[in-house]
Amino acid sequence: MLEKLSQVTTSAPGKLMLFGDHAVVYGYPCIVTAIDERINVTVTKVDVATFTVQAPDVGVDNYTRTFAELKAGDTPKGVAFLQALFYLFLEGFPQSEGVSVTTQSEFSSNFGFGSSSAVTVAFGKALCELYQVELDNFELFHLCYQAVLAVQGVGSGFDIASAIWGGTIYYKTPASVVEPLAAEEIPLVVGYTGIKADTGTLVRSVAEKKRQHPEEIEAVFQQIEKLTELARTALMDEDWQTAGELMTQNQSLLAQLEVSSQELDNLIDAAMENEAFGAKLSGAGGGDCMVALAEERATVEAALTQKGGEVMRVKPHASGVRVESRS
Ligand code: MEV
């Protein structure tokens, strides 16, 4: 017989997109790596049908809803993903006992590291443990992806897959392909522009461009697909020179989609002037972080700082969602 649990703590990693940004929304592949900055979620069972959240990192203090109130549309931003997920979980696996949830993040939600997907995945995993519902990675993915789509409306789900599988994955939406790549030692440098990007706005701007110039934009996506395929091999061969050159090519295609920004370009140029193998924006663009591959990481990091960027010392290829403790 399974022991009855009253509390579970899980954690899930943030992510950085290495190749295929934006094109992945339209069914093309991307490559994403999980990073060693995590979000922890502790879920405690309560004997009433309520959902309570403490999320101090995003300013949520003792937010409580009854099960009947979960569908309400007035959800504050800091709890929206958790509440959407809990609502969907209860639809699939009805329960009479509620939960109290506490989240704690090792990184700011401003960096574009995928805090919403990481918290959703960590919570989903904790719920499965606590209520003893067995879901494989794909089932957990689809539960979390539905929650993210319910809140955000758009997204390829690559960030959810990264938080679940961890490591470095080659991904096609909606988890129709998830292929782990053996690329532990990626010599990654990460620079934060200091600007928070709005993914939804940028994804919609690309959609609008695609509507106006369908053939041109499709051609850009096809070129991104080609280089993502080449990058998959280069990363597994640890051929950082080739992978870097492909990153730079990916950046010029993203510039054609008009999702880069002056701040991103400044940091990318600084990396390239300091002998990085290659560099590009990571994620939606417009701000957030850029990534570079470099032999002399310290030199590139110094150049990024000099240009006003903030160096994020994160390790790629981190482990996916995991249970940290149960009692
Ligand atoms: C945003 O981090 C990455 C995009 O490709 C959107 C998505 O894949 O959901 C722009």
mmCIF file of C-alpha atoms and ligand atoms in Angstrom:
data_model
loop_
_atom_site.group_PDB
_atom_site.id
_atom_site.type_symbol
_atom_site.label_atom_id
_atom_site.label_comp_id
_atom_site.label_asym_id
_atom_site.label_seq_id
_atom_site.Cartn_x
_atom_site.Cartn_y
_atom_site.Cartn_z
ATOM 1 C CA MET A 1 0.000 0.000 0.000
ATOM 2 C CA LEU A 2 1.212 3.519 -0.816
ATOM 3 C CA GLU A 3 2.004 5.717 2.195
ATOM 4 C CA LYS A 4 -0.321 8.712 2.563
ATOM 5 C CA LEU A 5 1.594 11.943 2.055
ATOM 6 C CA SER A 6 0.783 15.314 3.601
ATOM 7 C CA GLN A 7 3.562 17.446 2.150
ATOM 8 C CA VAL A 8 5.747 17.355 -0.973
ATOM 9 C CA THR A 9 8.494 19.705 -2.164
ATOM 10 C CA THR A 10 9.558 19.666 -5.795
ATOM 11 C CA SER A 11 11.818 21.810 -7.930
ATOM 12 C CA ALA A 12 12.057 22.560 -11.655
ATOM 13 C CA PRO A 13 14.758 24.365 -13.642
ATOM 14 C CA GLY A 14 14.724 27.552 -15.697
ATOM 15 C CA LYS A 15 15.761 27.395 -19.362
ATOM 16 C CA LEU A 16 17.586 29.097 -22.175
ATOM 17 C CA MET A 17 16.641 28.653 -25.818
ATOM 18 C CA LEU A 18 19.750 27.962 -27.918
ATOM 19 C CA PHE A 19 18.272 27.603 -31.441
ATOM 20 C CA GLY A 20 14.916 27.841 -33.167
ATOM 21 C CA ASP A 21 13.225 30.682 -31.220
ATOM 22 C CA HIS A 22 9.881 31.773 -32.729
ATOM 23 C CA ALA A 23 10.056 29.177 -35.537
ATOM 24 C CA VAL A 24 9.185 26.554 -32.883
ATOM 25 C CA VAL A 25 5.741 28.146 -32.469
ATOM 26 C CA TYR A 26 4.999 27.125 -36.087
ATOM 27 C CA GLY A 27 6.024 23.485 -35.795
ATOM 28 C CA TYR A 28 9.742 23.822 -36.559
ATOM 29 C CA PRO A 29 12.315 22.362 -34.144
ATOM 30 C CA CYS A 30 14.202 24.198 -31.410
ATOM 31 C CA ILE A 31 17.027 23.344 -29.019
ATOM 32 C CA VAL A 32 16.685 24.376 -25.379
ATOM 33 C CA THR A 33 18.878 23.765 -22.343
ATOM 34 C CA ALA A 34 17.742 23.666 -18.705
ATOM 35 C CA ILE A 35 19.796 25.818 -16.302
ATOM 36 C CA ASP A 36 20.870 25.242 -12.718
ATOM 37 C CA GLU A 37 18.629 27.996 -11.312
ATOM 38 C CA ARG A 38 15.456 26.410 -9.994
ATOM 39 C CA ILE A 39 12.011 27.148 -8.601
ATOM 40 C CA ASN A 40 10.958 25.217 -5.506
ATOM 41 C CA VAL A 41 7.328 24.470 -4.739
ATOM 42 C CA THR A 42 6.070 23.037 -1.441
ATOM 43 C CA VAL A 43 2.521 21.704 -1.435
ATOM 44 C CA THR A 44 0.757 20.772 1.810
ATOM 45 C CA LYS A 45 -2.602 18.998 1.944
ATOM 46 C CA VAL A 46 -5.356 20.748 3.897
ATOM 47 C CA ASP A 47 -8.602 19.058 4.980
ATOM 48 C CA VAL A 48 -10.855 21.697 3.387
ATOM 49 C CA ALA A 49 -11.558 22.277 -0.309
ATOM 50 C CA THR A 50 -9.375 25.383 -0.695
ATOM 51 C CA PHE A 51 -6.369 26.532 -2.700
ATOM 52 C CA THR A 52 -3.951 28.854 -0.888
ATOM 53 C CA VAL A 53 -0.744 30.366 -2.280
ATOM 54 C CA GLN A 54 2.251 32.095 -0.736
ATOM 55 C CA ALA A 55 4.574 33.336 -3.484
ATOM 56 C CA PRO A 56 6.734 36.045 -1.879
ATOM 57 C CA ASP A 57 9.004 36.392 -4.958
ATOM 58 C CA VAL A 58 6.050 37.684 -6.983
ATOM 59 C CA GLY A 59 4.310 39.553 -4.148
ATOM 60 C CA VAL A 60 1.573 37.004 -3.400
ATOM 61 C CA ASP A 61 0.669 36.755 0.286
ATOM 62 C CA ASN A 62 -1.924 34.280 1.514
ATOM 63 C CA TYR A 63 -4.104 34.196 -1.626
ATOM 64 C CA THR A 64 -7.045 31.825 -0.997
ATOM 65 C CA ARG A 65 -9.865 30.479 -3.178
ATOM 66 C CA THR A 66 -12.402 27.733 -2.585
ATOM 67 C CA PHE A 67 -12.623 24.991 -5.218
ATOM 68 C CA ALA A 68 -15.855 26.625 -6.491
ATOM 69 C CA GLU A 69 -14.013 29.928 -7.037
ATOM 70 C CA LEU A 70 -11.097 28.493 -9.027
ATOM 71 C CA LYS A 71 -12.557 29.315 -12.433
ATOM 72 C CA ALA A 72 -13.001 33.031 -11.653
ATOM 73 C CA GLY A 73 -11.271 35.378 -14.103
ATOM 74 C CA ASP A 74 -9.839 37.865 -11.557
ATOM 75 C CA THR A 75 -6.690 35.865 -10.837
ATOM 76 C CA PRO A 76 -3.598 37.953 -9.990
ATOM 77 C CA LYS A 77 -0.627 37.395 -12.323
ATOM 78 C CA GLY A 78 1.537 35.726 -9.658
ATOM 79 C CA VAL A 79 -0.935 32.863 -9.108
ATOM 80 C CA ALA A 80 -2.563 32.563 -12.550
ATOM 81 C CA PHE A 81 -0.518 29.572 -13.763
ATOM 82 C CA LEU A 82 -0.839 27.708 -10.460
ATOM 83 C CA GLN A 83 -4.585 28.266 -10.280
ATOM 84 C CA ALA A 84 -5.147 27.268 -13.924
ATOM 85 C CA LEU A 85 -3.158 24.099 -13.351
ATOM 86 C CA PHE A 86 -4.982 23.207 -10.137
ATOM 87 C CA TYR A 87 -8.346 23.743 -11.831
ATOM 88 C CA LEU A 88 -7.371 21.406 -14.695
ATOM 89 C CA PHE A 89 -5.880 18.865 -12.296
ATOM 90 C CA LEU A 90 -9.138 18.720 -10.292
ATOM 91 C CA GLU A 91 -11.117 18.312 -13.522
ATOM 92 C CA GLY A 92 -9.049 15.248 -14.396
ATOM 93 C CA PHE A 93 -8.541 13.894 -10.865
ATOM 94 C CA PRO A 94 -11.333 15.149 -8.550
ATOM 95 C CA GLN A 95 -10.313 15.577 -4.881
ATOM 96 C CA SER A 96 -12.051 16.665 -1.693
ATOM 97 C CA GLU A 97 -8.956 17.877 0.174
ATOM 98 C CA GLY A 98 -7.275 21.127 -0.844
ATOM 99 C CA VAL A 99 -3.726 22.427 -0.863
ATOM 100 C CA SER A 100 -1.560 25.176 0.500
ATOM 101 C CA VAL A 101 1.249 26.076 -1.923
ATOM 102 C CA THR A 102 4.493 27.958 -1.242
ATOM 103 C CA THR A 103 6.871 28.890 -4.057
ATOM 104 C CA GLN A 104 10.455 30.063 -3.823
ATOM 105 C CA SER A 105 12.540 31.034 -6.834
ATOM 106 C CA GLU A 106 16.311 31.143 -7.243
ATOM 107 C CA PHE A 107 15.954 33.622 -10.124
ATOM 108 C CA SER A 108 13.978 36.735 -10.974
ATOM 109 C CA SER A 109 10.946 36.385 -13.215
ATOM 110 C CA ASN A 110 12.430 39.301 -15.239
ATOM 111 C CA PHE A 111 15.256 37.312 -16.843
ATOM 112 C CA GLY A 112 13.185 35.293 -19.339
ATOM 113 C CA PHE A 113 14.366 32.032 -17.778
ATOM 114 C CA GLY A 114 10.838 30.608 -17.919
ATOM 115 C CA SER A 115 9.680 31.123 -14.337
ATOM 116 C CA SER A 116 5.996 30.576 -15.238
ATOM 117 C CA SER A 117 6.622 27.224 -16.904
ATOM 118 C CA ALA A 118 9.055 26.094 -14.187
ATOM 119 C CA VAL A 119 6.583 26.900 -11.388
ATOM 120 C CA THR A 120 3.739 25.216 -13.290
ATOM 121 C CA VAL A 121 5.769 22.044 -13.841
ATOM 122 C CA ALA A 122 7.051 21.917 -10.246
ATOM 123 C CA PHE A 123 3.475 22.343 -8.956
ATOM 124 C CA GLY A 124 2.114 19.720 -11.370
ATOM 125 C CA LYS A 125 4.716 17.213 -10.227
ATOM 126 C CA ALA A 126 4.019 17.991 -6.554
ATOM 127 C CA LEU A 127 0.246 17.500 -7.045
ATOM 128 C CA CYS A 128 0.826 14.119 -8.705
ATOM 129 C CA GLU A 129 3.026 12.995 -5.797
ATOM 130 C CA LEU A 130 0.691 14.314 -3.113
ATOM 131 C CA TYR A 131 -2.525 12.855 -4.542
ATOM 132 C CA GLN A 132 -0.720 9.762 -5.847
ATOM 133 C CA VAL A 133 -1.630 10.258 -9.497
ATOM 134 C CA GLU A 134 0.815 8.581 -11.856
ATOM 135 C CA LEU A 135 1.600 10.619 -14.967
ATOM 136 C CA ASP A 136 4.491 10.020 -17.352
ATOM 137 C CA ASN A 137 6.497 12.972 -18.708
ATOM 138 C CA PHE A 138 4.211 13.389 -21.732
ATOM 139 C CA GLU A 139 1.034 13.347 -19.619
ATOM 140 C CA LEU A 140 2.538 15.860 -17.190
ATOM 141 C CA PHE A 141 3.559 17.968 -20.205
ATOM 142 C CA HIS A 142 0.019 18.063 -21.612
ATOM 143 C CA LEU A 143 -1.511 18.968 -18.246
ATOM 144 C CA CYS A 144 0.961 21.841 -17.765
ATOM 145 C CA TYR A 145 0.749 22.960 -21.406
ATOM 146 C CA GLN A 146 -3.049 23.273 -21.159
ATOM 147 C CA ALA A 147 -2.628 25.446 -18.060
ATOM 148 C CA VAL A 148 -0.063 27.691 -19.756
ATOM 149 C CA LEU A 149 -2.230 28.061 -22.868
ATOM 150 C CA ALA A 150 -5.265 28.865 -20.697
ATOM 151 C CA VAL A 151 -3.369 31.790 -19.129
ATOM 152 C CA GLN A 152 -1.089 32.957 -21.923
ATOM 153 C CA GLY A 153 -2.964 31.958 -25.084
ATOM 154 C CA VAL A 154 0.229 31.400 -27.129
ATOM 155 C CA GLY A 155 3.409 29.384 -26.791
ATOM 156 C CA SER A 156 5.127 26.304 -28.153
ATOM 157 C CA GLY A 157 5.523 24.608 -24.744
ATOM 158 C CA PHE A 158 9.307 24.233 -25.224
ATOM 159 C CA ASP A 159 9.868 25.789 -21.790
ATOM 160 C CA ILE A 160 7.526 23.274 -20.131
ATOM 161 C CA ALA A 161 9.295 20.378 -21.843
ATOM 162 C CA SER A 162 12.652 21.774 -20.732
ATOM 163 C CA ALA A 163 11.461 22.031 -17.111
ATOM 164 C CA ILE A 164 10.203 18.422 -17.238
ATOM 165 C CA TRP A 165 12.965 16.607 -19.140
ATOM 166 C CA GLY A 166 15.876 18.888 -18.180
ATOM 167 C CA GLY A 167 19.248 18.486 -19.899
ATOM 168 C CA THR A 168 19.402 19.823 -23.447
ATOM 169 C CA ILE A 169 16.571 18.813 -25.742
ATOM 170 C CA TYR A 170 15.647 19.014 -29.397
ATOM 171 C CA TYR A 171 11.936 19.806 -29.304
ATOM 172 C CA LYS A 172 8.940 20.133 -31.623
ATOM 173 C CA THR A 173 5.589 21.428 -30.415
ATOM 174 C CA PRO A 174 3.464 20.145 -28.654
ATOM 175 C CA ALA A 175 6.065 17.645 -27.410
ATOM 176 C CA SER A 176 5.573 15.708 -30.669
ATOM 177 C CA VAL A 177 9.364 15.267 -30.589
ATOM 178 C CA VAL A 178 11.464 15.480 -27.417
ATOM 179 C CA GLU A 179 14.955 14.220 -28.013
ATOM 180 C CA PRO A 180 17.576 14.537 -25.259
ATOM 181 C CA LEU A 181 20.956 15.673 -26.632
ATOM 182 C CA ALA A 182 24.201 14.669 -24.911
ATOM 183 C CA ALA A 183 25.711 18.150 -24.667
ATOM 184 C CA GLU A 184 26.797 18.544 -21.030
ATOM 185 C CA GLU A 185 29.727 20.868 -21.510
ATOM 186 C CA ILE A 186 28.274 23.708 -23.617
ATOM 187 C CA PRO A 187 30.644 26.704 -23.028
ATOM 188 C CA LEU A 188 27.791 29.130 -22.537
ATOM 189 C CA VAL A 189 28.003 32.814 -21.637
ATOM 190 C CA VAL A 190 24.745 34.573 -20.743
ATOM 191 C CA GLY A 191 24.135 38.322 -20.630
ATOM 192 C CA TYR A 192 20.975 39.987 -19.329
ATOM 193 C CA THR A 193 19.963 43.258 -21.032
ATOM 194 C CA GLY A 194 18.125 44.570 -17.962
ATOM 195 C CA ILE A 195 14.909 44.762 -19.974
ATOM 196 C CA LYS A 196 11.905 42.526 -19.385
ATOM 197 C CA ALA A 197 10.457 41.324 -22.682
ATOM 198 C CA ASP A 198 6.797 40.539 -23.223
ATOM 199 C CA THR A 199 6.699 37.171 -24.993
ATOM 200 C CA GLY A 200 3.024 37.433 -26.009
ATOM 201 C CA THR A 201 3.550 40.790 -27.736
ATOM 202 C CA LEU A 202 6.618 39.534 -29.641
ATOM 203 C CA VAL A 203 4.962 36.267 -30.688
ATOM 204 C CA ARG A 204 1.955 38.244 -31.939
ATOM 205 C CA SER A 205 4.205 40.668 -33.866
ATOM 206 C CA VAL A 206 5.798 37.713 -35.710
ATOM 207 C CA ALA A 207 2.319 36.278 -36.387
ATOM 208 C CA GLU A 208 1.296 39.616 -37.895
ATOM 209 C CA LYS A 209 4.429 39.680 -40.096
ATOM 210 C CA LYS A 210 3.646 36.141 -41.205
ATOM 211 C CA ARG A 211 0.113 37.189 -42.075
ATOM 212 C CA GLN A 212 1.397 40.083 -44.186
ATOM 213 C CA HIS A 213 4.344 38.259 -45.829
ATOM 214 C CA PRO A 214 3.601 34.544 -45.540
ATOM 215 C CA GLU A 215 6.182 33.289 -48.052
ATOM 216 C CA GLU A 216 9.075 35.422 -46.802
ATOM 217 C CA ILE A 217 8.507 34.534 -43.161
ATOM 218 C CA GLU A 218 8.019 30.842 -43.925
ATOM 219 C CA ALA A 219 11.355 30.956 -45.795
ATOM 220 C CA VAL A 220 13.018 32.468 -42.699
ATOM 221 C CA PHE A 221 11.571 29.665 -40.540
ATOM 222 C CA GLN A 222 12.838 27.056 -43.014
ATOM 223 C CA GLN A 223 16.358 28.481 -42.792
ATOM 224 C CA ILE A 224 16.113 28.458 -39.000
ATOM 225 C CA GLU A 225 15.042 24.813 -39.198
ATOM 226 C CA LYS A 226 18.083 23.946 -41.350
ATOM 227 C CA LEU A 227 20.535 25.504 -38.969
ATOM 228 C CA THR A 228 18.813 23.976 -35.945
ATOM 229 C CA GLU A 229 19.321 20.527 -37.515
ATOM 230 C CA LEU A 230 23.019 21.314 -38.089
ATOM 231 C CA ALA A 231 23.326 22.667 -34.532
ATOM 232 C CA ARG A 232 21.892 19.456 -33.096
ATOM 233 C CA THR A 233 24.831 17.534 -34.622
ATOM 234 C CA ALA A 234 27.414 20.213 -33.784
ATOM 235 C CA LEU A 235 26.371 20.274 -30.108
ATOM 236 C CA MET A 236 26.573 16.491 -29.787
ATOM 237 C CA ASP A 237 30.010 16.530 -31.489
ATOM 238 C CA GLU A 238 31.068 19.295 -29.062
ATOM 239 C CA ASP A 239 32.001 21.322 -32.138
ATOM 240 C CA TRP A 240 31.542 24.692 -30.440
ATOM 241 C CA GLN A 241 33.024 26.644 -33.348
ATOM 242 C CA THR A 242 30.325 25.364 -35.738
ATOM 243 C CA ALA A 243 27.571 25.645 -33.125
ATOM 244 C CA GLY A 244 28.647 29.262 -32.500
ATOM 245 C CA GLU A 245 28.594 30.125 -36.197
ATOM 246 C CA LEU A 246 25.108 28.658 -36.438
ATOM 247 C CA MET A 247 24.020 30.816 -33.482
ATOM 248 C CA THR A 248 25.187 33.926 -35.295
ATOM 249 C CA GLN A 249 23.291 32.867 -38.431
ATOM 250 C CA ASN A 250 20.219 32.238 -36.286
ATOM 251 C CA GLN A 251 20.574 35.772 -34.884
ATOM 252 C CA SER A 252 20.512 37.361 -38.364
ATOM 253 C CA LEU A 253 17.333 35.433 -39.166
ATOM 254 C CA LEU A 254 15.778 36.612 -35.888
ATOM 255 C CA ALA A 255 16.795 40.159 -36.831
ATOM 256 C CA GLN A 256 14.822 39.666 -40.071
ATOM 257 C CA LEU A 257 11.808 38.870 -37.899
ATOM 258 C CA GLU A 258 12.525 42.191 -36.113
ATOM 259 C CA VAL A 259 12.570 40.711 -32.632
ATOM 260 C CA SER A 260 16.087 41.801 -31.642
ATOM 261 C CA SER A 261 16.739 45.137 -29.898
ATOM 262 C CA GLN A 262 19.544 47.672 -29.581
ATOM 263 C CA GLU A 263 20.472 46.366 -26.120
ATOM 264 C CA LEU A 264 20.598 42.762 -27.349
ATOM 265 C CA ASP A 265 22.605 43.783 -30.434
ATOM 266 C CA ASN A 266 25.109 45.694 -28.255
ATOM 267 C CA LEU A 267 25.776 42.629 -26.083
ATOM 268 C CA ILE A 268 25.897 40.281 -29.088
ATOM 269 C CA ASP A 269 28.380 42.595 -30.864
ATOM 270 C CA ALA A 270 30.496 42.842 -27.705
ATOM 271 C CA ALA A 271 30.657 39.032 -27.496
ATOM 272 C CA MET A 272 31.599 38.727 -31.176
ATOM 273 C CA GLU A 273 34.288 41.425 -30.910
ATOM 274 C CA ASN A 274 35.814 39.381 -28.102
ATOM 275 C CA GLU A 275 36.180 36.156 -29.996
ATOM 276 C CA ALA A 276 33.013 34.372 -29.057
ATOM 277 C CA PHE A 277 32.303 31.491 -31.460
ATOM 278 C CA GLY A 278 28.854 33.005 -31.952
ATOM 279 C CA ALA A 279 25.996 34.778 -30.171
ATOM 280 C CA LYS A 280 22.267 35.375 -30.378
ATOM 281 C CA LEU A 281 19.240 36.439 -28.384
ATOM 282 C CA SER A 282 17.534 33.719 -26.378
ATOM 283 C CA GLY A 283 13.749 33.399 -26.299
ATOM 284 C CA ALA A 284 11.281 35.971 -27.545
ATOM 285 C CA GLY A 285 13.771 38.835 -28.038
ATOM 286 C CA GLY A 286 13.049 42.501 -27.297
ATOM 287 C CA GLY A 287 15.138 42.248 -24.097
ATOM 288 C CA ASP A 288 15.744 39.412 -21.618
ATOM 289 C CA CYS A 289 19.010 37.531 -22.238
ATOM 290 C CA MET A 290 21.496 36.833 -25.004
ATOM 291 C CA VAL A 291 23.668 33.739 -25.160
ATOM 292 C CA ALA A 292 27.143 33.204 -26.617
ATOM 293 C CA LEU A 293 29.482 30.260 -27.004
ATOM 294 C CA ALA A 294 33.097 31.073 -26.196
ATOM 295 C CA GLU A 295 36.413 29.451 -25.377
ATOM 296 C CA GLU A 296 37.585 32.432 -23.285
ATOM 297 C CA ARG A 297 34.419 32.938 -21.288
ATOM 298 C CA ALA A 298 35.938 35.426 -18.820
ATOM 299 C CA THR A 299 36.961 37.789 -21.658
ATOM 300 C CA VAL A 300 33.475 37.725 -23.169
ATOM 301 C CA GLU A 301 31.876 38.203 -19.736
ATOM 302 C CA ALA A 302 34.048 41.274 -19.076
ATOM 303 C CA ALA A 303 33.006 42.725 -22.457
ATOM 304 C CA LEU A 304 29.309 42.184 -21.668
ATOM 305 C CA THR A 305 29.657 43.936 -18.312
ATOM 306 C CA GLN A 306 31.488 46.812 -19.972
ATOM 307 C CA LYS A 307 28.524 47.255 -22.359
ATOM 308 C CA GLY A 308 26.081 47.480 -19.449
ATOM 309 C CA GLY A 309 24.939 43.847 -19.528
ATOM 310 C CA GLU A 310 24.577 41.703 -16.424
ATOM 311 C CA VAL A 311 26.476 38.413 -16.642
ATOM 312 C CA MET A 312 24.320 35.486 -15.500
ATOM 313 C CA ARG A 313 26.575 32.680 -14.315
ATOM 314 C CA VAL A 314 24.295 29.739 -14.995
ATOM 315 C CA LYS A 315 25.209 26.182 -15.876
ATOM 316 C CA PRO A 316 23.405 24.551 -18.808
ATOM 317 C CA HIS A 317 22.129 20.956 -18.992
ATOM 318 C CA ALA A 318 20.592 20.933 -15.486
ATOM 319 C CA SER A 319 18.276 18.155 -14.315
ATOM 320 C CA GLY A 320 14.547 18.322 -14.958
ATOM 321 C CA VAL A 321 11.712 18.446 -12.432
ATOM 322 C CA ARG A 322 12.343 16.371 -9.317
ATOM 323 C CA VAL A 323 10.902 15.616 -5.907
ATOM 324 C CA GLU A 324 13.101 17.222 -3.238
ATOM 325 C CA SER A 325 11.308 15.848 -0.166
ATOM 326 C CA ARG A 326 8.064 14.169 0.898
ATOM 327 C CA SER A 327 6.518 13.520 4.310
HETATM 328 C C1 MEV B 1 9.883 32.570 -26.033
HETATM 329 O O1 MEV B 1 10.680 32.270 -24.903
HETATM 330 C C2 MEV B 1 10.195 31.650 -27.180
HETATM 331 C C3 MEV B 1 9.238 31.741 -28.343
HETATM 332 O O2 MEV B 1 9.690 30.815 -29.346
HETATM 333 C C4 MEV B 1 7.811 31.453 -27.952
HETATM 334 C C5 MEV B 1 7.538 29.981 -27.664
HETATM 335 O O3 MEV B 1 8.228 29.108 -28.180
HETATM 336 O O4 MEV B 1 6.593 29.716 -26.913
HETATM 337 C C6 MEV B 1 9.302 33.125 -28.959
#
